Coordinates of C-alpha atoms in Angstrom, one line a residue:
Chain A
M155 CA -52.6 -23.0 52.6
S156 CA -51.3 -26.0 50.8
T157 CA -47.6 -26.1 50.1
Q158 CA -47.7 -29.4 48.1
A159 CA -46.0 -29.3 44.8
Q160 CA -48.5 -29.0 42.0
A161 CA -48.3 -30.8 38.7
F162 CA -46.2 -28.6 36.5
N163 CA -47.7 -27.6 33.1
R164 CA -44.8 -27.5 30.7
E165 CA -46.8 -25.3 28.3
Q166 CA -47.1 -22.6 30.9
A167 CA -43.3 -22.5 31.7
I168 CA -42.0 -18.9 31.9
R169 CA -39.0 -18.0 29.8
I170 CA -36.9 -14.8 30.6
E171 CA -35.6 -12.9 27.6
Q172 CA -32.2 -11.1 27.7
Q173 CA -29.8 -9.7 25.3
I174 CA -26.1 -9.4 26.1
T175 CA -23.9 -7.2 24.0
L176 CA -20.2 -7.7 24.6
Q177 CA -17.5 -5.7 22.9
Y178 CA -13.9 -6.8 22.5
R179 CA -10.7 -5.5 21.0
F180 CA -8.4 -8.4 20.3
A181 CA -4.6 -7.9 20.1
A182 CA -3.8 -9.7 16.9
G183 CA -0.2 -10.2 18.0
H184 CA 3.0 -9.5 16.1
H185 CA 2.6 -12.5 13.7
A186 CA -0.9 -11.6 12.6
S187 CA 0.0 -7.9 12.6
R188 CA 2.8 -8.5 10.2
F189 CA 0.6 -10.7 8.0
F190 CA -2.3 -8.1 7.9
T191 CA 0.0 -5.2 7.4
A192 CA 1.5 -6.9 4.3
L193 CA -2.0 -7.9 3.1
R194 CA -3.3 -4.3 3.6
D195 CA -0.3 -2.4 2.2
E196 CA 1.1 -4.7 -0.4
G197 CA -1.6 -7.3 -1.2
K198 CA 0.8 -10.0 -0.2
I199 CA 0.1 -13.3 1.7
L200 CA 2.8 -14.1 4.2
A201 CA 3.5 -17.5 5.9
T202 CA 6.0 -18.7 8.5
R203 CA 8.4 -21.6 7.8
D204 CA 10.3 -23.9 10.2
A205 CA 13.7 -25.6 9.7
E206 CA 11.9 -28.8 8.5
G207 CA 10.2 -26.8 5.7
N208 CA 6.7 -26.7 7.1
V209 CA 5.0 -23.6 5.7
M210 CA 2.0 -22.4 7.7
V211 CA -0.8 -19.9 7.3
P212 CA -1.9 -18.4 9.6
P213 CA 1.7 -17.5 10.6
R214 CA 2.7 -18.6 14.1
P215 CA 5.6 -18.7 16.4
V216 CA 5.9 -22.5 16.6
C217 CA 5.0 -25.3 14.3
G218 CA 2.5 -27.6 15.9
L219 CA 3.8 -30.6 14.0
S220 CA 7.5 -30.3 14.5
G221 CA 7.5 -28.2 17.6
L222 CA 10.2 -26.0 16.0
P223 CA 10.2 -22.2 16.0
M224 CA 8.8 -20.7 12.7
T225 CA 11.3 -17.9 12.3
E226 CA 11.4 -17.6 8.5
W227 CA 8.8 -15.6 6.6
V228 CA 7.9 -16.5 3.0
E229 CA 5.3 -15.2 0.6
V230 CA 2.6 -17.7 -0.6
G231 CA -0.4 -17.5 -2.9
P232 CA -2.4 -15.4 -3.8
D233 CA -3.7 -18.4 -5.7
G234 CA -4.3 -21.9 -4.3
V235 CA -6.6 -24.9 -4.3
L236 CA -9.7 -25.8 -2.3
A237 CA -8.9 -28.4 0.5
G238 CA -12.6 -28.4 1.4
C239 CA -15.7 -26.5 0.2
T240 CA -19.4 -26.0 0.6
I241 CA -22.3 -23.8 -0.5
V242 CA -24.1 -22.5 2.6
Y243 CA -27.9 -22.2 2.4
V244 CA -28.8 -21.8 6.1
P245 CA -29.0 -18.2 7.2
F246 CA -26.0 -17.1 9.3
I247 CA -25.3 -13.9 11.1
D248 CA -22.0 -12.4 10.1
P249 CA -20.2 -12.0 13.5
M250 CA -18.2 -9.1 12.2
T251 CA -21.3 -7.0 11.2
G252 CA -24.2 -8.6 13.1
V253 CA -26.0 -8.7 9.8
Q254 CA -27.3 -11.9 8.1
R255 CA -25.2 -13.0 5.1
P256 CA -27.1 -13.3 1.9
V257 CA -27.5 -17.0 1.0
P258 CA -26.5 -19.1 -0.8
Y259 CA -22.8 -18.4 -0.5
G260 CA -19.6 -20.3 -1.1
F261 CA -17.3 -21.2 1.7
G262 CA -14.1 -23.2 1.8
L263 CA -10.7 -24.1 3.0
V264 CA -8.1 -22.5 0.7
R265 CA -4.6 -23.9 0.6
F266 CA -2.3 -21.1 -0.8
T267 CA 0.3 -22.3 -3.3
G268 CA 3.4 -22.8 -1.3
A269 CA 1.6 -23.4 2.0
D270 CA 1.0 -26.7 3.9
T271 CA -2.1 -25.5 5.7
S272 CA -5.4 -23.8 4.7
I273 CA -7.6 -21.0 5.9
Y274 CA -11.3 -20.7 5.7
H275 CA -12.7 -18.0 3.4
L276 CA -15.6 -17.1 1.2
L277 CA -15.9 -18.2 -2.4
D278 CA -17.5 -16.4 -5.4
A279 CA -19.6 -19.5 -6.1
T280 CA -23.3 -20.1 -5.3
E281 CA -23.8 -23.5 -6.9
P282 CA -22.3 -26.9 -5.8
E283 CA -21.4 -27.5 -9.5
Q284 CA -19.0 -24.6 -9.4
I285 CA -16.9 -25.8 -6.5
G286 CA -14.9 -29.0 -5.7
V287 CA -11.9 -30.2 -3.7
G288 CA -8.7 -29.6 -5.6
K289 CA -10.1 -26.8 -7.8
R290 CA -8.0 -23.8 -8.2
V291 CA -8.9 -20.4 -6.7
E292 CA -7.4 -17.0 -6.5
A293 CA -7.7 -14.2 -3.8
V294 CA -9.7 -11.2 -4.8
F295 CA -8.5 -8.2 -2.8
K296 CA -10.5 -5.2 -1.8
P297 CA -9.2 -2.0 -3.3
R298 CA -6.2 -0.6 -1.3
E299 CA -8.3 2.3 0.1
E300 CA -10.9 -0.1 1.6
R301 CA -8.4 -2.4 3.2
T302 CA -8.2 -2.1 7.0
G303 CA -5.8 -4.9 7.9
S304 CA -7.9 -8.0 8.5
L305 CA -8.8 -11.2 6.7
A306 CA -11.7 -9.4 5.2
D307 CA -9.2 -7.4 3.1
I308 CA -9.5 -10.5 0.9
R309 CA -13.1 -10.0 -0.4
H310 CA -13.4 -13.6 -1.4
F311 CA -11.7 -16.2 -3.5
R312 CA -12.5 -16.5 -7.2
M313 CA -13.0 -19.9 -8.8
V314 CA -10.3 -20.2 -11.5
D315 CA -11.1 -23.8 -12.7
Chain B
M523 CA 2.1 -45.1 42.4
T524 CA -0.1 -47.9 41.1
P525 CA -3.5 -46.6 39.8
V526 CA -6.7 -47.9 41.3
R527 CA -8.9 -50.0 38.9
T528 CA -12.0 -48.0 38.2
A529 CA -15.5 -48.6 36.8
V530 CA -18.6 -46.8 35.8
V531 CA -21.2 -48.0 38.3
A532 CA -24.2 -45.8 37.6
T533 CA -25.6 -43.6 34.9
G534 CA -28.6 -41.3 34.5
Q535 CA -30.0 -39.1 31.8
S536 CA -32.6 -36.3 31.7
D537 CA -35.3 -36.4 29.1
H538 CA -33.6 -34.6 26.1
G539 CA -35.3 -32.2 23.8
R540 CA -36.7 -28.7 23.9
R541 CA -37.0 -28.4 27.7
F542 CA -38.5 -25.0 28.2
D543 CA -39.9 -26.3 31.5
A544 CA -36.5 -26.9 33.2
S545 CA -33.7 -24.5 34.2
M546 CA -30.1 -25.6 33.8
G547 CA -29.9 -26.7 37.5
E548 CA -33.1 -28.6 37.2
I549 CA -32.2 -30.5 34.1
A550 CA -28.7 -31.4 35.6
R551 CA -30.5 -32.5 38.8
E552 CA -32.9 -34.6 36.8
A553 CA -30.0 -36.6 35.4
I554 CA -28.2 -36.8 38.8
D555 CA -31.3 -37.9 40.6
R556 CA -31.8 -40.7 38.1
C557 CA -28.2 -41.7 38.2
L558 CA -27.9 -41.8 42.1
G559 CA -31.4 -43.1 42.5
S560 CA -30.8 -46.1 40.3
R561 CA -28.4 -47.4 42.9
G562 CA -29.8 -46.0 46.1
L563 CA -26.9 -43.6 46.4
T564 CA -27.1 -40.1 48.0
F565 CA -24.9 -37.1 47.8
D566 CA -23.3 -38.2 51.1
D567 CA -21.8 -41.1 49.1
I568 CA -20.1 -38.8 46.6
D569 CA -16.6 -37.6 47.3
A570 CA -16.1 -35.1 44.4
V571 CA -18.0 -33.7 41.4
V572 CA -16.8 -33.0 37.9
A573 CA -19.1 -30.9 35.8
G574 CA -18.9 -29.9 32.2
N575 CA -20.7 -27.6 29.7
M576 CA -20.0 -24.9 27.1
E577 CA -20.8 -21.6 28.7
M578 CA -21.5 -19.6 25.6
F579 CA -24.7 -21.5 24.7
E580 CA -26.4 -20.1 27.7
G581 CA -24.2 -17.1 28.3
I582 CA -23.7 -18.0 32.0
Y583 CA -20.2 -18.0 33.3
L584 CA -19.3 -19.7 36.5
V585 CA -22.1 -22.2 36.3
D586 CA -20.3 -24.2 38.9
Q587 CA -21.1 -21.6 41.5
Y588 CA -24.7 -21.3 40.5
L589 CA -25.1 -25.0 40.4
V590 CA -23.3 -26.0 43.6
G591 CA -26.7 -27.0 45.1
A592 CA -28.0 -28.7 42.1
L593 CA -24.8 -30.7 41.7
G594 CA -24.7 -31.7 45.4
A595 CA -21.2 -30.2 45.6
L596 CA -21.4 -28.1 48.8
D597 CA -18.1 -28.5 50.7
K598 CA -16.8 -31.0 48.1
P599 CA -14.2 -30.7 45.5
L600 CA -16.0 -29.4 42.4
Y601 CA -14.2 -29.1 39.1
K602 CA -15.8 -27.4 36.1
L603 CA -14.4 -28.2 32.7
N604 CA -15.0 -26.9 29.2
T605 CA -13.3 -28.7 26.3
G606 CA -15.9 -28.0 23.7
G607 CA -17.9 -30.9 22.3
T608 CA -15.6 -33.3 24.1
V609 CA -16.4 -31.9 27.5
G610 CA -18.7 -34.7 28.6
A611 CA -16.1 -37.3 27.8
S612 CA -13.3 -35.1 29.3
A613 CA -15.4 -34.9 32.5
A614 CA -15.7 -38.7 32.5
L615 CA -12.0 -39.0 32.0
A616 CA -11.4 -36.6 34.9
C617 CA -13.7 -38.7 37.1
Y618 CA -11.6 -41.7 36.1
H619 CA -8.4 -39.9 37.1
L620 CA -9.7 -38.7 40.4
V621 CA -10.7 -42.3 41.4
A622 CA -7.7 -44.1 39.7
S623 CA -5.3 -41.7 41.6
G624 CA -6.6 -43.2 44.8
R625 CA -7.7 -39.7 46.0
H626 CA -11.5 -40.4 45.9
K627 CA -13.7 -43.5 46.0
R628 CA -16.8 -42.3 44.2
V629 CA -16.9 -39.4 41.9
L630 CA -20.0 -37.9 40.2
G631 CA -19.6 -36.6 36.6
V632 CA -22.3 -34.4 35.1
G633 CA -22.6 -32.9 31.6
F634 CA -25.4 -30.5 30.8
Q635 CA -26.5 -28.0 28.3
K636 CA -29.6 -25.8 27.8
Q637 CA -28.8 -25.4 24.1
T638 CA -32.2 -23.9 23.2
E639 CA -31.6 -20.9 25.5
G640 CA -29.1 -18.9 23.3
S641 CA -28.2 -18.9 19.7
A642 CA -26.3 -22.1 19.0
Q643 CA -24.7 -20.8 15.8
S644 CA -23.5 -17.6 17.6
A645 CA -22.2 -19.6 20.5
I646 CA -20.3 -21.8 18.0
T647 CA -18.8 -18.7 16.5
T648 CA -17.1 -17.9 19.8
V649 CA -15.2 -21.2 19.5
G650 CA -13.4 -19.7 16.5
D651 CA -10.1 -17.8 16.7
P652 CA -11.2 -14.2 16.7
V653 CA -8.4 -13.0 14.5
W654 CA -8.3 -15.7 11.8
E655 CA -11.6 -17.6 11.8
R656 CA -14.6 -15.6 13.0
A657 CA -14.7 -13.2 10.1
V658 CA -15.8 -15.9 7.7
M659 CA -17.2 -18.7 9.9
A660 CA -20.4 -20.5 9.0
G661 CA -21.0 -22.3 12.3
A662 CA -20.8 -26.0 12.9
I663 CA -22.7 -26.7 9.8
G664 CA -20.4 -24.9 7.4
N665 CA -17.4 -26.5 9.1
F666 CA -18.9 -30.0 8.8
A667 CA -19.9 -29.4 5.3
T668 CA -16.4 -28.5 4.2
M669 CA -15.1 -31.5 6.1
A670 CA -17.6 -33.8 4.4
S671 CA -16.5 -32.4 1.0
T672 CA -12.9 -33.5 1.8
Y673 CA -14.2 -36.9 3.0
I674 CA -16.2 -37.4 -0.2
A675 CA -13.2 -36.5 -2.3
E676 CA -11.0 -39.0 -0.5
S677 CA -13.4 -41.9 0.0
G678 CA -16.1 -41.6 -2.7
V679 CA -18.7 -42.0 0.0
T680 CA -22.2 -41.2 -1.4
P681 CA -25.1 -39.1 -0.1
E682 CA -27.2 -42.3 0.1
Q683 CA -24.6 -44.0 2.4
A684 CA -24.6 -41.0 4.6
A685 CA -28.4 -40.9 4.6
K686 CA -28.4 -44.5 5.8
V687 CA -26.5 -43.4 8.9
A688 CA -29.1 -40.6 9.5
V689 CA -31.9 -43.2 9.2
K690 CA -30.2 -45.7 11.5
A691 CA -29.7 -43.1 14.2
R692 CA -33.3 -41.8 14.3
R693 CA -34.8 -45.3 14.2
N694 CA -32.5 -46.5 17.0
A695 CA -33.6 -43.4 18.9
C696 CA -37.1 -44.8 19.0
L697 CA -35.8 -47.5 21.4
N698 CA -34.3 -44.9 23.7
P699 CA -36.8 -43.1 25.9
H700 CA -34.3 -40.3 26.5
A701 CA -33.7 -39.5 22.8
H702 CA -34.7 -36.1 21.3
L703 CA -35.4 -37.0 17.6
Q704 CA -37.3 -40.2 17.4
L705 CA -38.4 -40.8 13.7
P706 CA -39.7 -44.3 13.3
N707 CA -40.7 -43.9 9.7
I708 CA -37.7 -42.0 8.4
T709 CA -36.3 -43.1 5.0
V710 CA -33.2 -42.5 3.0
E711 CA -35.3 -40.6 0.4
E712 CA -36.6 -38.3 3.1
V713 CA -33.1 -37.5 4.3
L714 CA -32.0 -36.7 0.7
E715 CA -35.1 -34.6 0.1
S716 CA -34.7 -32.6 3.4
E717 CA -33.6 -29.0 3.2
M718 CA -30.0 -28.5 2.2
L719 CA -28.2 -26.6 5.1
A720 CA -24.8 -26.5 3.5
Y721 CA -23.9 -28.7 0.6
P722 CA -23.7 -31.8 1.0
I723 CA -25.3 -31.7 4.5
H724 CA -29.1 -31.9 4.5
R725 CA -31.1 -31.0 7.6
L726 CA -31.6 -34.7 8.5
D727 CA -27.8 -35.4 8.0
F728 CA -27.2 -33.1 11.0
C729 CA -27.6 -33.2 14.8
P730 CA -30.4 -31.3 16.5
S731 CA -30.0 -28.7 19.3
S732 CA -31.2 -30.3 22.5
D733 CA -31.5 -29.5 26.1
G734 CA -30.3 -32.2 28.3
A735 CA -28.0 -33.6 31.0
C736 CA -26.2 -36.8 31.8
A737 CA -24.6 -38.1 35.0
I738 CA -22.3 -41.0 35.8
V739 CA -20.7 -42.3 39.0
M740 CA -17.2 -43.7 38.8
A741 CA -16.1 -46.0 41.7
A742 CA -12.9 -47.6 42.9
E743 CA -12.4 -51.4 42.7
S744 CA -12.8 -51.8 46.4
I745 CA -16.5 -50.7 46.3
A746 CA -17.5 -50.9 42.7
A747 CA -19.3 -54.3 43.2
D748 CA -21.4 -52.7 46.0
H749 CA -23.1 -50.5 43.5
A750 CA -23.4 -52.5 40.2
E751 CA -23.8 -56.2 39.6
H752 CA -21.6 -55.8 36.5
P753 CA -19.5 -52.6 36.7
A754 CA -18.3 -51.2 33.4
W755 CA -14.5 -51.3 34.0
V756 CA -12.3 -48.7 32.4
H757 CA -9.8 -50.5 30.3
A758 CA -8.4 -47.4 28.5
V759 CA -8.7 -43.6 28.5
A760 CA -6.9 -41.5 26.0
T761 CA -7.0 -37.9 24.7
S762 CA -5.4 -36.4 21.6
H763 CA -5.5 -32.9 20.2
D764 CA -4.8 -31.6 16.7
Q765 CA -3.2 -28.4 15.7
Q766 CA -4.9 -25.1 16.5
Y767 CA -6.6 -23.8 13.4
M768 CA -9.5 -25.3 11.4
G769 CA -7.4 -25.4 8.2
D770 CA -4.3 -27.0 9.8
S771 CA -5.4 -30.6 9.2
P772 CA -4.9 -31.4 5.5
K773 CA -7.7 -33.8 5.1
R774 CA -10.1 -33.0 7.9
L775 CA -12.7 -35.7 8.7
A776 CA -11.3 -38.1 6.1
V777 CA -8.2 -38.3 8.2
M778 CA -9.0 -37.3 11.8
R779 CA -5.4 -37.5 13.1
S780 CA -6.5 -36.9 16.8
L781 CA -9.0 -39.8 16.7
Q782 CA -6.5 -42.1 15.1
A783 CA -3.9 -41.2 17.7
A784 CA -6.2 -41.5 20.7
T785 CA -7.7 -44.8 19.6
K786 CA -4.2 -46.2 18.8
K787 CA -3.1 -45.3 22.4
A788 CA -6.3 -46.7 23.9
Y789 CA -6.2 -50.0 21.9
K790 CA -2.6 -50.6 23.0
L791 CA -3.6 -50.1 26.6
A792 CA -6.7 -52.4 26.3
G793 CA -5.1 -55.0 24.2
V794 CA -7.4 -54.3 21.3
T795 CA -5.8 -55.6 18.1
D796 CA -8.9 -56.0 15.8
P797 CA -11.3 -53.3 16.6
R798 CA -13.9 -54.5 14.1
H799 CA -14.3 -57.7 16.1
D800 CA -12.9 -56.9 19.5
F801 CA -15.8 -54.5 20.3
D802 CA -19.4 -55.6 20.7
V803 CA -20.8 -52.1 20.4
A804 CA -19.6 -48.5 20.0
E805 CA -21.0 -45.1 20.9
L806 CA -19.2 -42.6 18.5
Y807 CA -19.6 -38.8 18.7
E808 CA -21.1 -38.2 15.2
P809 CA -22.5 -34.7 14.8
A810 CA -23.2 -35.4 11.1
S811 CA -24.0 -38.5 9.1
Y812 CA -20.8 -38.2 7.1
A813 CA -18.8 -38.0 10.4
E814 CA -19.9 -41.4 11.5
L815 CA -18.8 -43.0 8.3
A816 CA -15.4 -41.3 8.6
W817 CA -15.1 -42.3 12.2
Y818 CA -15.6 -46.0 11.2
E819 CA -12.4 -45.6 9.2
N820 CA -10.5 -43.5 11.7
V821 CA -11.2 -45.9 14.7
G822 CA -10.2 -48.9 12.5
F823 CA -13.6 -50.6 12.1
C824 CA -12.8 -50.8 8.4
P825 CA -9.9 -49.8 6.0
M826 CA -9.6 -46.2 5.1
G827 CA -12.1 -45.3 2.5
D828 CA -14.5 -48.1 3.3
G829 CA -16.9 -46.4 5.7
G830 CA -19.7 -46.4 3.2
K831 CA -19.3 -50.1 2.6
L832 CA -19.7 -50.8 6.3
I833 CA -23.1 -49.1 6.5
D834 CA -24.1 -50.7 3.1
A835 CA -23.4 -54.1 4.6
G836 CA -25.5 -53.3 7.7
V837 CA -22.6 -54.1 10.0
T838 CA -23.3 -51.1 12.3
L839 CA -27.1 -51.5 12.4
I840 CA -28.6 -52.3 15.8
D841 CA -28.9 -55.9 14.8
G842 CA -25.6 -55.9 12.9
D843 CA -22.2 -57.4 13.8
L844 CA -20.9 -54.2 15.4
P845 CA -23.8 -51.9 16.3
V846 CA -22.8 -48.2 16.4
N847 CA -24.9 -45.8 18.4
P848 CA -27.8 -48.0 19.3
S849 CA -28.9 -45.1 21.5
G850 CA -29.6 -43.0 18.4
G851 CA -26.3 -41.1 18.8
V852 CA -25.6 -37.4 18.5
L853 CA -27.7 -37.3 15.3
S854 CA -30.7 -37.9 17.6
T855 CA -29.7 -36.0 20.7
N856 CA -27.2 -33.2 21.1
P857 CA -27.2 -31.2 24.4
V858 CA -23.5 -30.5 23.6
G859 CA -22.2 -30.3 27.2
A860 CA -23.8 -33.7 27.9
T861 CA -23.3 -35.3 24.5
A862 CA -19.9 -36.9 25.0
M863 CA -20.8 -38.1 28.5
I864 CA -23.9 -39.7 27.0
R865 CA -21.5 -41.7 24.8
V866 CA -19.7 -42.9 27.9
A867 CA -23.0 -43.6 29.8
E868 CA -24.6 -45.5 26.9
A869 CA -21.4 -47.6 26.4
A870 CA -21.4 -48.3 30.2
N871 CA -25.1 -49.2 30.1
Q872 CA -24.4 -51.7 27.3
V873 CA -21.5 -53.3 29.3
M874 CA -23.6 -53.4 32.5
G875 CA -26.5 -54.9 30.6
E876 CA -28.8 -52.0 31.5
A877 CA -29.4 -50.3 28.2
G878 CA -33.1 -51.2 28.1
E879 CA -34.8 -51.6 24.7
H880 CA -31.6 -50.8 22.8
Q881 CA -29.5 -53.3 24.7
I882 CA -27.2 -55.3 22.5
P883 CA -27.1 -58.9 23.7
G884 CA -23.9 -60.1 25.3
V885 CA -21.8 -57.0 25.3
R886 CA -18.4 -57.6 26.8
R887 CA -16.5 -54.6 25.5
A888 CA -17.6 -51.1 24.3
L889 CA -15.9 -48.1 22.7
A890 CA -17.0 -44.5 23.5
T891 CA -15.5 -41.4 21.8
G892 CA -15.9 -37.7 22.2
Y893 CA -15.2 -35.1 19.5
G894 CA -14.9 -31.4 19.9
G895 CA -13.5 -28.1 18.9
N896 CA -11.3 -28.1 15.9
A897 CA -10.4 -31.8 16.0
W898 CA -9.9 -33.0 19.5
S899 CA -10.7 -36.6 20.5
D900 CA -11.4 -38.4 23.8
V901 CA -11.6 -42.2 23.9
M902 CA -12.7 -44.6 26.6
I903 CA -12.9 -48.4 26.5
L904 CA -15.2 -50.1 28.9
S905 CA -15.4 -53.8 29.6
R906 CA -17.3 -56.4 31.7
E907 CA -14.0 -57.9 32.8
L908 CA -11.8 -56.5 35.5
P909 CA -8.7 -55.1 33.7
A910 CA -5.5 -57.2 34.1
T911 CA -3.6 -54.0 34.8
A912 CA -4.6 -50.7 36.2
E913 CA -2.3 -48.8 33.9
V914 CA -5.0 -47.7 31.4
S915 CA -4.3 -44.0 30.8
A916 CA -2.6 -42.3 27.9

């Protein structure tokens, strides 16, 4: 029997299909827990501030710029401006639900009034003409009874301008 | 301790693309065999191996164990890295450090990815912070699209200027036998008419998902000339990180703080004072057309805001004054674990005079960059000349 290697036909290559489902339960930590509790119970957006006056959302123990502890809590928003924005057309599976998000949808970096950093979130826009860097937006909260203590307690941001 | 002067002396790449015929180990080995084979080297000549990929694309953890054989690493130091998109460059930097430290004489670096095996967008989601970012992520495309919107607002760059980058990449790729997307007849109009993925990024403004691998050998000064007629000497390596969350940088892409910081450190080490003229070629990690224009500004090839003018003037075309990504770049080939090492390998090939059909004549000095994660940057400067000092790391 010949053991010589035969020319390999790429079209006949075998592929093995597998699906891996992994489940996690992440500890949000005490900074995020305080933020999400205030968001859920009071509809407030909290940020941390350091001695130099840097105000950051998400709240965090240490400022990455100054290296100083962020020990002071301040309220920011719930309005702000877009630091970046897009309308997404490509189908994308929502990692929180496993279900494809309806397209098109608005998506952007929101800088809350009073904060120096931004967070990504959904926008209530579906056309490029509706959005723009520097445009004003406002958080639209889910009703209190639907809020669970996560960033999704903000349904989306409404274009104000 | 005085570091050892170090050079890239060999490179090799797999064929990149949709490689359903090759397993991860086989595609890594394809690049390694070409790399070692080009110099008549064997695994016996290699003292240590540094490997890099992003595990979630294939969902295989501990690839270093499964690939010990393929990587030729049995009984050798084998270090596996993952620094996101930068990993190929980070692995090259690690190879540099292992040789420059005097610990090893020849170190093999390998970057690889079978990106078609899983869901690229789902894998990218695992990069996001689970508490703050995953709930609303829109993959690499949504991220780059928002970055592009900020860059447009800052610089006034136009979709046509971005499309010129997309065209340049895919035409250059036709001269590179390893490249994935080779589109000889692509036009600016075709880019602008291609499907909108996320405004303002069209399908042809964005990188493909590729399978592929890249390998390099870094060698110490005492033996480098044994392996390459013109070794590509390392004149600077630098890494810079940004803050942790996507929204922390106020003008992402327009102002890439980490790339500015890394190039500033590297230029100082290499004595680069006028990057626009001090480099003969650059291989920049540009996952989107807009990114390349922004990188022109952030690495100092032009004043801030003038990236569009540089492509309009044809400066960065393959026959321009300062060709950028003559290989076709990331826009043509993106096996993410290999992508940043391809930048280093292509820059080294240019310096060694071995880039084939996309060789730029008379290259003395080349810049390679890696980009990854939120906003992390690796920079390497390679030159035909032996560096005056071995202190080249920041």
